[in-house]
Tab-separated table of C-alpha atoms in Angstrom:
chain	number	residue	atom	x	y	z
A	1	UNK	CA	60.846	-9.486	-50.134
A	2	UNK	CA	61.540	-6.637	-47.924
A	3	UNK	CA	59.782	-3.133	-48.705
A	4	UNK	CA	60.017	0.198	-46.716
A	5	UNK	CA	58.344	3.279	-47.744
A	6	UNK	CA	58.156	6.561	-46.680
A	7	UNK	CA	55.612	9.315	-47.551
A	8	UNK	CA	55.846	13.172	-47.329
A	9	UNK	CA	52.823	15.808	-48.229
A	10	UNK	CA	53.933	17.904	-50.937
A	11	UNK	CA	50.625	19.461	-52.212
A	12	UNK	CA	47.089	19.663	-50.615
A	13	UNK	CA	45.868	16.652	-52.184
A	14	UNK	CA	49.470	14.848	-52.953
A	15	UNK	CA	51.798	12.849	-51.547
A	16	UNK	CA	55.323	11.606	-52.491
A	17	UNK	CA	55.541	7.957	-51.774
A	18	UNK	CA	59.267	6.756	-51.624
A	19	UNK	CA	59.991	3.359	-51.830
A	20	UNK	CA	62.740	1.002	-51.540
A	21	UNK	CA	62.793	-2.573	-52.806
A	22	UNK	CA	65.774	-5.067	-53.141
A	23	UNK	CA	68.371	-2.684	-53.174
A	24	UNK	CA	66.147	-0.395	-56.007
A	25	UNK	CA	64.422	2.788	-55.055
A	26	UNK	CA	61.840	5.152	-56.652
A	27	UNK	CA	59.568	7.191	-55.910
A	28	UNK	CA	55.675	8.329	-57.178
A	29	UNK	CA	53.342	10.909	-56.282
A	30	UNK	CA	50.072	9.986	-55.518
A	31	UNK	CA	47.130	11.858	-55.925
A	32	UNK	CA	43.652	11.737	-53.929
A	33	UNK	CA	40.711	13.394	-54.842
A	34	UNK	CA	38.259	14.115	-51.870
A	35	UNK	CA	35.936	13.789	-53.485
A	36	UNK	CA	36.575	10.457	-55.040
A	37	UNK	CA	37.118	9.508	-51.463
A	38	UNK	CA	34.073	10.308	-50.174
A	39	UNK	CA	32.044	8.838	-52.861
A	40	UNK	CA	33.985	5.543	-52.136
A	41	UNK	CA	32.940	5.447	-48.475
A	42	UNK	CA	36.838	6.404	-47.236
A	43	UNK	CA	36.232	9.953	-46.754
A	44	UNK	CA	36.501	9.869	-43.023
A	45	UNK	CA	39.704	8.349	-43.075
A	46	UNK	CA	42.765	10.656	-43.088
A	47	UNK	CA	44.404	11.178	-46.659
A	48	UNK	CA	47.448	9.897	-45.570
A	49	UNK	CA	46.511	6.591	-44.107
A	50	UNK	CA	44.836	6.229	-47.405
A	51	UNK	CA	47.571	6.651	-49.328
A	52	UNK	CA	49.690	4.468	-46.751
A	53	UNK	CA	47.578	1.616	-46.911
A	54	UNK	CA	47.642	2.069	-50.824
A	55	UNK	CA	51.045	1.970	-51.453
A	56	UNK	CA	51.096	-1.131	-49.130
A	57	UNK	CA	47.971	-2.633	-51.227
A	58	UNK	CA	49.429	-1.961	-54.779
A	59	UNK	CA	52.913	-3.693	-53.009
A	60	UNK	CA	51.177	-6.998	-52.124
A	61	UNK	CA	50.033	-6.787	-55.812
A	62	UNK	CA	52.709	-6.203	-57.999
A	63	UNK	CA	56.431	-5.282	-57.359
A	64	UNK	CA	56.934	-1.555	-56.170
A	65	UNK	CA	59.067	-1.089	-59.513
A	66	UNK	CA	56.228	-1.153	-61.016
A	67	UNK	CA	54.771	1.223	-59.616
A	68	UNK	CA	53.717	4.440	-62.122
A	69	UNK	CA	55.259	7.658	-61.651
A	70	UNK	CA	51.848	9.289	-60.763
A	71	UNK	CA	48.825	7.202	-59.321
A	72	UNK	CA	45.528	8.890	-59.078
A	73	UNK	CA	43.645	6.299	-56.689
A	74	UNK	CA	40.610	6.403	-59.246
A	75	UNK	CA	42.784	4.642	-61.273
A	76	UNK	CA	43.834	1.837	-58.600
A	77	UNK	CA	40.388	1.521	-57.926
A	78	UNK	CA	39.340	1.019	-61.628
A	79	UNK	CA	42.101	-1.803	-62.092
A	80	UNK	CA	41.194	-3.035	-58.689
A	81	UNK	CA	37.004	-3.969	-58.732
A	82	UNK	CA	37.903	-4.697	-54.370
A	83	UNK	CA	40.192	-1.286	-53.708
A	84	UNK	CA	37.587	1.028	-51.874
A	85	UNK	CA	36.534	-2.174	-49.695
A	86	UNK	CA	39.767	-3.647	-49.159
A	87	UNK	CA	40.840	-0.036	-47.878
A	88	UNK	CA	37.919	0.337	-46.001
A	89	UNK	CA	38.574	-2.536	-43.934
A	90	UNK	CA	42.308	-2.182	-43.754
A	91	UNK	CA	41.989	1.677	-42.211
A	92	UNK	CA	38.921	0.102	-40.054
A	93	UNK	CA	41.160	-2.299	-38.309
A	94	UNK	CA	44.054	-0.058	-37.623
């Protein structure tokens, strides 16, 4: 299943995440709190990375047309117990 996505800064803290999926596209805005972030342990990381290597966590999880209209990464990481640490180690290795 091939996925592309492609992610533009349209507020301090939020990003519009454009996807494209099987000949379907969308598009959500995700938000990150800094916050959040740092309390997670991925506060050193840049906020785009983070929402890069979201987008391409939530993809390996369910289809991208699933994907909300707005994702606050709290959120991810309350329906996800591993998020923060899967992240972590994801941004680590790049």
């Amino acid at each position: 299943m091939e996925k592309t996505f492609e992610f533009e800064r349209v507020n301090e803290d939020e990003y519009l995440v454009r996807w494209a999926s099987e000949g379907q596209t969308g598009e959500s805005v995700v938000r990150v709190n800094p916050d959040f972030l740092t309390e997670v342990g991925l506060g050193d990381f840049e906020q785009q990375a983070v929402v890069e290597e979201t987008a391409e966590l939530l993809a390996e999880r369910q289809p991208v047309i699933d994907f909300p209209l707005t994702v606050d990464l709290e959120e991810i990481a309350a329906a996800y117990e591993d998020f923060a640490e899967q992240l972590r180690a994801r941004l680590a290795a790049k």
